[in-house]
Short mmCIF file of C-alpha atoms and ligand atoms in Angstrom, two decimals:
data_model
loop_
_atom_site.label_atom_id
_atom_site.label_comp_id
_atom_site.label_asym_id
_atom_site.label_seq_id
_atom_site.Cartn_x
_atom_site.Cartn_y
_atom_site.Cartn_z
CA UNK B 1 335.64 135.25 125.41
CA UNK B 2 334.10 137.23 123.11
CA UNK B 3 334.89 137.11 119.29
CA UNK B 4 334.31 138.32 115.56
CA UNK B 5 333.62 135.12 113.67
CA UNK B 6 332.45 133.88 110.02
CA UNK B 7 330.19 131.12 111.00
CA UNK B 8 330.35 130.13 107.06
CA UNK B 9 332.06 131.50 103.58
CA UNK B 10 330.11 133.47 101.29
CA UNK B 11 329.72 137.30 102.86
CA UNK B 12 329.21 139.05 105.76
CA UNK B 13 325.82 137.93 106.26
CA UNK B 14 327.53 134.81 108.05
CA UNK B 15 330.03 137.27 110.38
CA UNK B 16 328.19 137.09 114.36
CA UNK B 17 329.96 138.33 117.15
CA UNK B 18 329.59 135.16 119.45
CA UNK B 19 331.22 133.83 122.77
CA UNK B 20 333.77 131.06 122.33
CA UNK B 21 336.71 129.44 124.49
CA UNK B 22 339.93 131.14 125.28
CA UNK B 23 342.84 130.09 123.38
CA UNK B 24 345.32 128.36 125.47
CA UNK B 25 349.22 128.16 124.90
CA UNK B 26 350.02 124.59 123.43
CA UNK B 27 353.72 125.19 122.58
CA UNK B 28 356.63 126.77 124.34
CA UNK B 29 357.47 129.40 121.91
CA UNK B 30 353.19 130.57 122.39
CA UNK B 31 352.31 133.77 124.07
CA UNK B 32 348.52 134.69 125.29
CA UNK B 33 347.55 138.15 124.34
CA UNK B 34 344.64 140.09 125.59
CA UNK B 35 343.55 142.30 122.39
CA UNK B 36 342.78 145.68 123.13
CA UNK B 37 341.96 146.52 119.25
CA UNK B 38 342.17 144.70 116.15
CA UNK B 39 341.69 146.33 112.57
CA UNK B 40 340.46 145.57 109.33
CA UNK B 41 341.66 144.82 105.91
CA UNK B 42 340.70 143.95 102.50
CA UNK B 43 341.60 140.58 103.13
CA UNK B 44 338.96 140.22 105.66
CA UNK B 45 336.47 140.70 103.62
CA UNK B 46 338.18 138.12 101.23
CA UNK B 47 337.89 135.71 103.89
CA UNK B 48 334.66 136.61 104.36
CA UNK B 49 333.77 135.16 100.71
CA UNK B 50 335.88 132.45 101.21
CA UNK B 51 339.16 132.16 99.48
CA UNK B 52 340.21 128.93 96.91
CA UNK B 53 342.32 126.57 98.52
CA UNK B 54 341.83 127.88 102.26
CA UNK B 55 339.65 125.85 104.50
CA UNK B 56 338.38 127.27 107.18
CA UNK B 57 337.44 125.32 110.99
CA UNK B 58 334.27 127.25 111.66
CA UNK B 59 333.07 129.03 114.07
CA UNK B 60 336.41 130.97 112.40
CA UNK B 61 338.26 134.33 114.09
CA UNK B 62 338.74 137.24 111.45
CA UNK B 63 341.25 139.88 111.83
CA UNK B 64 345.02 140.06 111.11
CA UNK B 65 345.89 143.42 112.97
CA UNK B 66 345.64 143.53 116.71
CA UNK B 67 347.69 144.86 119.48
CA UNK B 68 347.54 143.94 123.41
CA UNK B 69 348.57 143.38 126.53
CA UNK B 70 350.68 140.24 126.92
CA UNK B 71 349.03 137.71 129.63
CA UNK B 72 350.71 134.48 129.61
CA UNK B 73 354.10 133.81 128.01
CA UNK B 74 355.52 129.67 126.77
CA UNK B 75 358.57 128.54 128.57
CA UNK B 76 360.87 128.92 125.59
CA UNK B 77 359.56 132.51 125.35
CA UNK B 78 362.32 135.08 126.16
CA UNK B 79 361.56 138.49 124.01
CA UNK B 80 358.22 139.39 125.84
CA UNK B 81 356.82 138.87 129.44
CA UNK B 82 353.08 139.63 130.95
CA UNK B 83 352.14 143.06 130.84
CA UNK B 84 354.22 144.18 127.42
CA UNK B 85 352.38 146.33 124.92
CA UNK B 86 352.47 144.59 122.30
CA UNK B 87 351.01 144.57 118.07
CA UNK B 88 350.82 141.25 115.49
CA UNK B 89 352.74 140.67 112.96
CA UNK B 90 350.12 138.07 110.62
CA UNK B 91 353.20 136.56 108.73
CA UNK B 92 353.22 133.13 110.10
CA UNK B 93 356.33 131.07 108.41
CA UNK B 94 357.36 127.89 109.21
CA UNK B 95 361.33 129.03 109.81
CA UNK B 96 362.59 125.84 108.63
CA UNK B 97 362.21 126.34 104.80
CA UNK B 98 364.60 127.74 102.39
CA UNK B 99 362.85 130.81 101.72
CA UNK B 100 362.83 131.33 105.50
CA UNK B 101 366.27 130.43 106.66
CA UNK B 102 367.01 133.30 103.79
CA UNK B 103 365.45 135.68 105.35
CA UNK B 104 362.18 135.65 102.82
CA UNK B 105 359.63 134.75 105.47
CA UNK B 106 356.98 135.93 103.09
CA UNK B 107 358.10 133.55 100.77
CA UNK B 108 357.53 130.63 103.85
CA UNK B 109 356.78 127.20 101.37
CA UNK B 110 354.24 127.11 104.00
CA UNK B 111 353.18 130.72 104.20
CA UNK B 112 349.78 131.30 106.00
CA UNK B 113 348.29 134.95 107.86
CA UNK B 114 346.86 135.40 110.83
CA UNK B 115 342.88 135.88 110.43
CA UNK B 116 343.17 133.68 107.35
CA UNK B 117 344.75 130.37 107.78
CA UNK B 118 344.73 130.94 111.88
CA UNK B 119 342.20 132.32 114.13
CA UNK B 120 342.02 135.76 114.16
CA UNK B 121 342.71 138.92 116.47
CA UNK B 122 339.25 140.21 116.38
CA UNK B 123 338.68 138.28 120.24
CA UNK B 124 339.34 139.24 123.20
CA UNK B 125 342.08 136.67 123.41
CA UNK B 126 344.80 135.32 120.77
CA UNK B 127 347.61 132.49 121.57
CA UNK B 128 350.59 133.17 118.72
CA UNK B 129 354.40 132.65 118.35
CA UNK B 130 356.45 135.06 120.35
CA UNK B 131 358.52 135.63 116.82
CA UNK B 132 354.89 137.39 116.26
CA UNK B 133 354.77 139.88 118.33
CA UNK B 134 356.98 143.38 118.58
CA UNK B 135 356.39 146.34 121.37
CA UNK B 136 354.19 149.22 120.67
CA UNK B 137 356.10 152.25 120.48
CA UNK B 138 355.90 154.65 123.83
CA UNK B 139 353.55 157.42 122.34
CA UNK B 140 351.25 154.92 120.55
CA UNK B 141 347.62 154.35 121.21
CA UNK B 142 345.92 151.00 120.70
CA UNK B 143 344.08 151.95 117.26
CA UNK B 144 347.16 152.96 115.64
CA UNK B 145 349.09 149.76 117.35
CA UNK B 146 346.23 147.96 115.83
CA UNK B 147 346.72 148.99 112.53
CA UNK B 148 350.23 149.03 111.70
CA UNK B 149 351.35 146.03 110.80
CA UNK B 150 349.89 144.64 107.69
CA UNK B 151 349.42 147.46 105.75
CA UNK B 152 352.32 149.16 106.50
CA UNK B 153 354.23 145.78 106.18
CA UNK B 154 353.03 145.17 102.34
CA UNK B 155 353.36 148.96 101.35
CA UNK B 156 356.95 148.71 102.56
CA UNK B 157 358.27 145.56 100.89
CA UNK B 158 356.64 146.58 97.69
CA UNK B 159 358.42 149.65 97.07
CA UNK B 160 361.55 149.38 99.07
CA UNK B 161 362.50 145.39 98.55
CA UNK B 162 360.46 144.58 95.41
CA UNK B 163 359.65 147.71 93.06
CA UNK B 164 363.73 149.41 94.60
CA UNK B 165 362.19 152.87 94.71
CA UNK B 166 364.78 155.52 94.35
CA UNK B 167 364.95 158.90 95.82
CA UNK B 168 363.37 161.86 92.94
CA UNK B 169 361.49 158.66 91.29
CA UNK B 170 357.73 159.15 90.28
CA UNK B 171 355.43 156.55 91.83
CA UNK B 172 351.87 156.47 91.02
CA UNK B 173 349.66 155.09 93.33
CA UNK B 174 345.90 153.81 92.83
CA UNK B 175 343.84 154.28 95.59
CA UNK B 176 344.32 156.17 98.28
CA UNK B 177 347.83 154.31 100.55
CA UNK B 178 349.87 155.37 103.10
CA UNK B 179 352.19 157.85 103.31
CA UNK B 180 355.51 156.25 103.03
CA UNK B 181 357.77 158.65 102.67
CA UNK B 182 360.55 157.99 100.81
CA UNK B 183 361.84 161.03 98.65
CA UNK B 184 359.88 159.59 95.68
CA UNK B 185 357.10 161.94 94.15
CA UNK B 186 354.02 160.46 94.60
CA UNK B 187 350.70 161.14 92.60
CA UNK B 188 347.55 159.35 94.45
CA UNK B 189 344.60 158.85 92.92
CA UNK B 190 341.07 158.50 94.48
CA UNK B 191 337.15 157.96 93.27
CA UNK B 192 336.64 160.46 96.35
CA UNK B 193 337.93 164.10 96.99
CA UNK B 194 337.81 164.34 100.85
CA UNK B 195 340.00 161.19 100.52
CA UNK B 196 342.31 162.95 98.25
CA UNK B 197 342.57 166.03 100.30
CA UNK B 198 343.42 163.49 103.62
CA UNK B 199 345.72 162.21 100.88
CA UNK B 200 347.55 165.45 100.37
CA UNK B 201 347.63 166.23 103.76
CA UNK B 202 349.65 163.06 104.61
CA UNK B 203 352.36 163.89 102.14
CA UNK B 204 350.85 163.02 98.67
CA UNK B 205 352.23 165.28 95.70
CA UNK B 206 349.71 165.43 93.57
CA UNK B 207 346.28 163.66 93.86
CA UNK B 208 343.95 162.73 91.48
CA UNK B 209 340.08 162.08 91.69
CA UNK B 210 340.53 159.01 88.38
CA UNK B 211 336.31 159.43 87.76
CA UNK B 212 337.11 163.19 86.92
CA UNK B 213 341.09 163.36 85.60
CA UNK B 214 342.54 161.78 82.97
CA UNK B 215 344.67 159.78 85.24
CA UNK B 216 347.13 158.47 82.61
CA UNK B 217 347.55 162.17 80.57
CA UNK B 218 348.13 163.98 83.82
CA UNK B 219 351.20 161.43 84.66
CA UNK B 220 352.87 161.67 81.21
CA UNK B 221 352.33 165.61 81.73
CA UNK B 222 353.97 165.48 84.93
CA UNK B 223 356.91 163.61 84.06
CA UNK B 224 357.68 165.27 80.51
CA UNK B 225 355.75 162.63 78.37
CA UNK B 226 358.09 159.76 80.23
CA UNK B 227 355.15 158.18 82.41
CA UNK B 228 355.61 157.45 86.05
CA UNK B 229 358.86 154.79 87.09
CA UNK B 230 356.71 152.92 89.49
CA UNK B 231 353.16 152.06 89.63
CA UNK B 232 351.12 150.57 92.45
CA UNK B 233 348.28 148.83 91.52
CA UNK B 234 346.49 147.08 94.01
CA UNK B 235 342.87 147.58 91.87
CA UNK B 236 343.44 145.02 89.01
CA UNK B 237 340.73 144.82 86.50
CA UNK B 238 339.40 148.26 86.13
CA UNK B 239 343.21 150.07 86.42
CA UNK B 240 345.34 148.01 84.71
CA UNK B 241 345.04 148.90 81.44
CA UNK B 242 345.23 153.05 82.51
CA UNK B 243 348.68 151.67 84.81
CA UNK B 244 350.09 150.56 81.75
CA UNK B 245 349.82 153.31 79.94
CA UNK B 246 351.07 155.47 82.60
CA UNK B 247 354.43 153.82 83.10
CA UNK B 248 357.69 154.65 81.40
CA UNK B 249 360.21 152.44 79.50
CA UNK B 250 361.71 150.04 81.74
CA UNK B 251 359.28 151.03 84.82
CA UNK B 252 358.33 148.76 87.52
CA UNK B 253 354.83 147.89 88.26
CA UNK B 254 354.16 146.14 91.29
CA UNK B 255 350.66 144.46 92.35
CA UNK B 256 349.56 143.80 95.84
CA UNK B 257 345.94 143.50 95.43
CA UNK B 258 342.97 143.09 92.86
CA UNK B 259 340.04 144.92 94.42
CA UNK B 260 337.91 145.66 91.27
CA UNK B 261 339.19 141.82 89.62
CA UNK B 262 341.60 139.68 89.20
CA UNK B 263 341.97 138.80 85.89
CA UNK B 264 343.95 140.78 83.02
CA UNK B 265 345.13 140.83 79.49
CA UNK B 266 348.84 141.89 78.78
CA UNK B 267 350.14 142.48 75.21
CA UNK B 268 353.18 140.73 75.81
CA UNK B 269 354.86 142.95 72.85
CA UNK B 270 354.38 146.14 75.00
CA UNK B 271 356.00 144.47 77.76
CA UNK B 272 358.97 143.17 76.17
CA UNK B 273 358.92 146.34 73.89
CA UNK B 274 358.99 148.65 76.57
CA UNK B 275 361.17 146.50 79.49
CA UNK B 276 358.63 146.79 81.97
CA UNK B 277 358.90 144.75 84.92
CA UNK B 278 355.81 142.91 86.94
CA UNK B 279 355.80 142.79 90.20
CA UNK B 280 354.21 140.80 93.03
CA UNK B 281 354.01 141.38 96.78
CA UNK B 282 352.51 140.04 99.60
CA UNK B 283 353.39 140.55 103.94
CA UNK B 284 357.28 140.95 103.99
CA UNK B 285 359.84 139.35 105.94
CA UNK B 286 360.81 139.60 109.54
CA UNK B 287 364.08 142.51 108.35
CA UNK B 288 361.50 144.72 106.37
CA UNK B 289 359.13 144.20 109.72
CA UNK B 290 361.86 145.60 111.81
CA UNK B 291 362.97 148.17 109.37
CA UNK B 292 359.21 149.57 109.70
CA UNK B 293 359.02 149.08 113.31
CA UNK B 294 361.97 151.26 113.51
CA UNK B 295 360.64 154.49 111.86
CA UNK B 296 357.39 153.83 113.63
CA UNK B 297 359.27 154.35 117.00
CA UNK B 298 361.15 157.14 115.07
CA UNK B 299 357.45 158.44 114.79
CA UNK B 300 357.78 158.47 111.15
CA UNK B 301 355.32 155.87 109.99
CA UNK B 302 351.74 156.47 111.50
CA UNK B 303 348.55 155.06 110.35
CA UNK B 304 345.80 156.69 109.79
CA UNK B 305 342.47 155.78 111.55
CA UNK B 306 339.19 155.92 110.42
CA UNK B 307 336.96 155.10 112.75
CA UNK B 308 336.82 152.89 115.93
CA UNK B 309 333.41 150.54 116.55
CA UNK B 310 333.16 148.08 120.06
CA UNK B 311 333.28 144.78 119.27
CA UNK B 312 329.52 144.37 119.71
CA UNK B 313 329.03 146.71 116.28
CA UNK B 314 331.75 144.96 114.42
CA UNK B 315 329.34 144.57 111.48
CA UNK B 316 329.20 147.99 110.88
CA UNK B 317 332.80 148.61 110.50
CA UNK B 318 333.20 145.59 108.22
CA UNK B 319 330.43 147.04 105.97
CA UNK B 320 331.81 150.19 105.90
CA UNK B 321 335.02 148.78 104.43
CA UNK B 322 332.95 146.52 101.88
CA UNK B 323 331.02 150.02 100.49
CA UNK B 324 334.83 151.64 100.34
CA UNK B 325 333.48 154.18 102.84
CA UNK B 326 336.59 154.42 105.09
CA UNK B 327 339.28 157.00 104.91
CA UNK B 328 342.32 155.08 106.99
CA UNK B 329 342.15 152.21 109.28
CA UNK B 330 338.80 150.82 110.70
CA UNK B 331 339.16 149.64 113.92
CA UNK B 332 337.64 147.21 116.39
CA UNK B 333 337.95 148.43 120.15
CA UNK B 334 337.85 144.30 121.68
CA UNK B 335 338.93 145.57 125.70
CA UNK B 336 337.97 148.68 127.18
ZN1 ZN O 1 359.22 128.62 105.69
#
């Protein structure tokens, strides 16, 4: 089959697109999928570099995001049969651990992601646990199935579960994210206008372009000098100090990412001064992945895509997403 690999860490200079076995199904709770698409993250590209403490068996499969077409099912394997639509969920936990016999899958003791710690859905073929796998909604097409889960899956446990966003709250996002609606008033902020005005159009309430505005003034104008009660920073270095300043006495600011850095200095006296609250997220568990799968066959959580390469171009899509180009999901079409 054909496949996305890294053939070794360091950049994309060592991604080919190469053939290599089919997977085969070694356990009874296994399922064979054939990938019709897979999609990109951020965290591909920090595979790509290679990440501390994860070793890699190379030639190694990127991609955490894929749906397909179910080919082979274990004999244990009840929820799905050959031919099912289905998408990937990346969270692999081990179900035997505290965290996950609570419910906190995320949490797993021995947490690992699809694409990361486990070959990846960028092939043409991927063997994973059924407890993986959920059906794509009727009116869905392969891109979008694609690109729903891990994105959608982080942006929802980190302001439902972890940052307990409340209806009329003000929630200030860096960097364009999706548009989870959830009756908070959300202010977006962008280096890039056309992604601002895609921004708007998916339900943002205010945008901001943070190389022109004065990202932190405009928030304490909007909220009557309070700041905003949740902050999403998933930038790290270069926002942090400007997310700080933009958050109110005893706000929440959750983290889910560190794009421009990952290390930052906190004046613990503001923190205990003000009440804040620092917040980490990563994945969510197996509830908040049916919670989102439900308002995705509502039709009320979408992605966006931005564009869709064959699996022969793959490069191009992964450079794209290192230069910050993209506007919404990139997409790998794997079968025709
Ligand atoms: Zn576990």
């Amino acid at each position: 089959m054909k496949a996305v690999t890294l053939v070794a860490a360091g950049g994309l200079q060592h991604l080919r697109v190469q053939e290599l076995p089919e997977p085969v199904i070694q356990s009874a709770d296994q399922v064979l999928v054939q990938i019709r698409a897979a999609a990109l993250n951020r965290l591909d590209l920090l595979v790509a570099e290679g990440l501390p403490g994860v070793t890699y068996s190379f030639p190694h499969i990127l991609g955490s995001d894929g749906a397909g077409v179910v080919r082979a099912v274990g004999s244990a394997v009840r929820q799905v049969s050959p031919g099912d639509r289905v998408m990937v969920n990346p969270t692999l936990s081990c179900g035997q651990c505290a965290a996950c016999k609570s419910g906190e899958d995320s949490l797993c003791a021995r947490l690992r992601v699809i694409g990361e710690h486990y070959p990846g859905t960028a092939a043409e073929y991927i063997v994973v646990p059924a407890q993986n796998l959920a059906a794509v909604p009727a009116n869905m097409a392969w891109p979008e199935a694609a690109s729903f889960s891990l994105a959608t899956l982080t942006a929802w446990r980190m302001l439902t579960t972890r940052a307990g966003l409340q209806h009329g709250e003000t929630v200030l996002i860096w960097g364009i994210g999706g548009g989870v609606a959830l009756g908070a008033r959300t202010v977006v902020t962008s280096g890039s206008d056309t992604k601002l005005e895609v921004a708007r159009k998916m339900g943002a309430n205010v945008v901001l372009n943070h190389r022109k505005a004065d990202v932190v003034a405009e928030v304490r104008k909007l909220t009557g000098g309070q700041g905003a009660d949740v902050v999403v920073d998933s930038a790290g270095e270069e926002s942090w100090p400007m997310s700080l300043r933009s958050l109110k006495r005893g706000g929440r600011l959750v983290v889910c990412g560190a794009t421009t850095g990952p290390l930052i200095s906190l004046d613990l006296r503001r923190l205990f001064w003000h009440q804040w609250t620092i917040l980490g997220a990563t994945l969510g568990s197996r509830r908040e992945y049916g919670e989102i799968l439900q308002l995705a066959h509502a039709g009320k959580l979408w992605p966006v895509i931005d564009q869709i390469v064959p699996l022969d171009e793959a490069q191009r899509a992964f450079e794209r997403l290192q230069r910050g180009e993209q506007i919404g999901k990139l997409v790998i079409e794997v079968t025709q």
